[in-house]
C-alpha positions as a Python dict, from the first residue, in 0.01 Angstrom:
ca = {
    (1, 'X'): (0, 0, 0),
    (2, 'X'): (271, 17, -219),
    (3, 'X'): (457, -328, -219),
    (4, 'X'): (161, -450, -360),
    (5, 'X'): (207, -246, -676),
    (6, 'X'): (368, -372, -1015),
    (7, 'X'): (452, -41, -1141),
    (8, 'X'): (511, 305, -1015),
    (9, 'X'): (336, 646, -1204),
    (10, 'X'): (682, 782, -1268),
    (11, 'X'): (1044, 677, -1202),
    (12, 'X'): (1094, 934, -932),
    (13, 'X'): (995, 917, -591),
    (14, 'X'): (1045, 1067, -218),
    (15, 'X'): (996, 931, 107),
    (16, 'X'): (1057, 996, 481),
    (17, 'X'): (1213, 760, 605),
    (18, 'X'): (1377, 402, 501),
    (19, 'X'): (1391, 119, 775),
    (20, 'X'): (1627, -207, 761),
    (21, 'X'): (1547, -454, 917),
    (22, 'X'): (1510, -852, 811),
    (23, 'X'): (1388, -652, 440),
    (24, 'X'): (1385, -288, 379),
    (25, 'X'): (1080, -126, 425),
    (26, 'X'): (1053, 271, 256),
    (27, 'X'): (791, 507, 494),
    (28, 'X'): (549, 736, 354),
    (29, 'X'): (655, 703, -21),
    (30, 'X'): (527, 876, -334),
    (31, 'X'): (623, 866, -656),
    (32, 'X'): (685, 1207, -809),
    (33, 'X'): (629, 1343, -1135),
    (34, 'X'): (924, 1517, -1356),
    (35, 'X'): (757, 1846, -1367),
    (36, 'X'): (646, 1795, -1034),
    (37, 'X'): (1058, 1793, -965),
    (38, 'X'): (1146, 2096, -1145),
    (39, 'X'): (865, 2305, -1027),
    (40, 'X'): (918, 2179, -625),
    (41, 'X'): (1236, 2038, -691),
    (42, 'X'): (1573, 2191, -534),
    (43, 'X'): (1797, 2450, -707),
    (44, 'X'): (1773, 2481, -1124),
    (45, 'X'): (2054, 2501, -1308),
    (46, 'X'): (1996, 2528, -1706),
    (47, 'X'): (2289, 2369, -1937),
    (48, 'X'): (2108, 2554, -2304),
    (49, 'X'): (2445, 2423, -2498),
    (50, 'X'): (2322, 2034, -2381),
    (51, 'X'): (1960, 2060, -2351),
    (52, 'X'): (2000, 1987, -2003),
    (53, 'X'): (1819, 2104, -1638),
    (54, 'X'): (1968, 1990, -1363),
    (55, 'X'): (1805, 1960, -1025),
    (56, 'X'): (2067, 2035, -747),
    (57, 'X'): (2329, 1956, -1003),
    (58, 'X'): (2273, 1601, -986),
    (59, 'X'): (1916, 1503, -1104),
    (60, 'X'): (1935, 1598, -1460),
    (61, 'X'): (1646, 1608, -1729),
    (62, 'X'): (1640, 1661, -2088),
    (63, 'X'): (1464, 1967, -2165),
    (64, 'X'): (1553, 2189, -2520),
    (65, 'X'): (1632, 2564, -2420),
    (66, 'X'): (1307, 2723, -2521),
    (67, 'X'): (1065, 2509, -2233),
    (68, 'X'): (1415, 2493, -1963),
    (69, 'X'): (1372, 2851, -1975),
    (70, 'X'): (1020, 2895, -1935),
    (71, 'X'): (994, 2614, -1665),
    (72, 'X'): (1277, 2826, -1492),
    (73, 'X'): (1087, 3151, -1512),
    (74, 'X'): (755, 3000, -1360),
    (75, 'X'): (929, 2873, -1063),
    (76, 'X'): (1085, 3199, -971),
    (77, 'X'): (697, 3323, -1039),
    (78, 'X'): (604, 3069, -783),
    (79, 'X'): (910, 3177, -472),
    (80, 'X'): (797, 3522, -559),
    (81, 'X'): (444, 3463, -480),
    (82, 'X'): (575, 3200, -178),
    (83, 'X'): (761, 3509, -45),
    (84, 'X'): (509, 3749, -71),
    (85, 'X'): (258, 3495, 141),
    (86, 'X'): (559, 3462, 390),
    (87, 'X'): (521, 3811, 439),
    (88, 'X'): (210, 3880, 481),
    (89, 'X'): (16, 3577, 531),
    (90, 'X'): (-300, 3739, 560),
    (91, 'X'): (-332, 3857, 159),
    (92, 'X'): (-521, 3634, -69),
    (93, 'X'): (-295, 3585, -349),
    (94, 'X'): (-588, 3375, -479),
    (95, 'X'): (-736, 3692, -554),
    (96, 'X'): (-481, 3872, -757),
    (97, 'X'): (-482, 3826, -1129),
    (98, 'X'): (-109, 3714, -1068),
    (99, 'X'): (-173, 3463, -841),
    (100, 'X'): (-464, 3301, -1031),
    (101, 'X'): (-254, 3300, -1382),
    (102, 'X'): (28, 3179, -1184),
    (103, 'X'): (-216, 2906, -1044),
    (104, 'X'): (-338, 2776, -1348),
    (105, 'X'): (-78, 2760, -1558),
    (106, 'X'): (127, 2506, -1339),
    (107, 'X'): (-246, 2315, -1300),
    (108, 'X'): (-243, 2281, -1635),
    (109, 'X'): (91, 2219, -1710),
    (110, 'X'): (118, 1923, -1427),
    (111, 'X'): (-224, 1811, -1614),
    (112, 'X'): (-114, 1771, -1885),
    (113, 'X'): (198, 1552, -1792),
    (114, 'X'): (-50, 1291, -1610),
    (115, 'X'): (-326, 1308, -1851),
    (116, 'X'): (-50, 1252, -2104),
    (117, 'X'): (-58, 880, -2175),
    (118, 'X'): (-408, 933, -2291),
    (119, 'X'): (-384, 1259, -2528),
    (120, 'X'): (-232, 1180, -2875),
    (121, 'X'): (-67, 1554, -2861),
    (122, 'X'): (184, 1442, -2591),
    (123, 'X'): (306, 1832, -2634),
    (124, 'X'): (368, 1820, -2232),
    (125, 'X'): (511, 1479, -2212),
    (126, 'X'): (748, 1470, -2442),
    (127, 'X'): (925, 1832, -2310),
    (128, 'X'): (1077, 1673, -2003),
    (129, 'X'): (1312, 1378, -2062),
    (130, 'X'): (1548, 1150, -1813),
    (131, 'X'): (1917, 1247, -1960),
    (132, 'X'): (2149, 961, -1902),
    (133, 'X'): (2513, 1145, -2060),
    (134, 'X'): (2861, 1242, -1898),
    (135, 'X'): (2957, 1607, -1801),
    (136, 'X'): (3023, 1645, -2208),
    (137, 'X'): (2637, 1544, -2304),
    (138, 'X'): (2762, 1249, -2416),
    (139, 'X'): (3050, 1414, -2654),
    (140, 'X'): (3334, 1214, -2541),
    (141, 'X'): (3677, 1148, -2721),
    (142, 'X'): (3634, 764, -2743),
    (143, 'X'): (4002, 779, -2596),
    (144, 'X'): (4157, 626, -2288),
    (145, 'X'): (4269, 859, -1988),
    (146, 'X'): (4599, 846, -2104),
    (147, 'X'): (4553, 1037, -2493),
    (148, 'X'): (4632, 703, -2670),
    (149, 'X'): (5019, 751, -2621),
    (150, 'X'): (5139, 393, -2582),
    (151, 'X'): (5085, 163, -2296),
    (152, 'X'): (5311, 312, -2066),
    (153, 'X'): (5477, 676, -1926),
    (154, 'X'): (5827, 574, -2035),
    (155, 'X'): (5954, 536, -2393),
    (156, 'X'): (6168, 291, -2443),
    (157, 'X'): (6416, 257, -2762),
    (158, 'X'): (6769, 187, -2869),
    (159, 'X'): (7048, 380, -2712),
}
């Protein structure tokens, strides 16, 4: 049960379905990893100039542009295999040396983010990163909206 819990595995989660009633009550919750997000996630868009992934162009991470673009490549791996089962649902893609590599590597790569805390390499961990920044990544004038022109839109002086 999770109001009983102090903390959460990640910072993400999903659910069904929230209630209100005298409290709020969340249905069927689970907390969900980052790669977990980016591999099952929604649509990927990779910012490389930012070191940026964003998740359906609102949930964004901070990933550098080597691992954003492998992370991109495996899950278009994984809707090609998801199509070809579609397809024909009666191949094994179990079987295929494809569908095994394909299998393992996000095993191990979802592995290593939970088994993370306890490995001193952290080389999985530390790939995938919250990004808290503005549409600039962060890069931002320091200036008001209005240039630093005055306080006002008129100039006033002697005529």
């Amino acid at each position: 049960i999770v109001h009983q819990e102090k903390k959460l595995d990640s910072r993400y989660a999903c659910y069904h379905e929230m209630v209100k009633t005298s409290k709020i009550y969340v249905r069927d919750f689970t907390s969900v990893s980052s790669f977990a997000l980016l591999l099952f996630g929604g649509n990927l868009k990779v910012y490389h100039q930012y070191g940026v992934v964003a998740v359906d162009e609102w949930l964004k991470f901070r990933v550098s542009a080597k691992p954003a673009t492998l992370v991109k490549h495996l899950r278009a791996q994984m809707e090609t295999m998801l199509l070809r089962k579609i397809i024909a649902p009666e191949d094994d893609i179990t079987e295929s040396s494809e569908g095994k590599g394909l299998i393992e590597a996000v095993s191990v790569l979802l592995a290593k983010e939970v088994g993370s805390a306890n490995l001193p390499d952290r080389s999985a961990a530390e790939i995938v990163r919250p990004w808290v920044g503005d549409a600039d990544g962060g890069r931002s004038s320091g200036r008001g909206g209005r240039g630093g022109r005055g306080r006002g839109g008129r100039v006033r002086g002697r005529r």
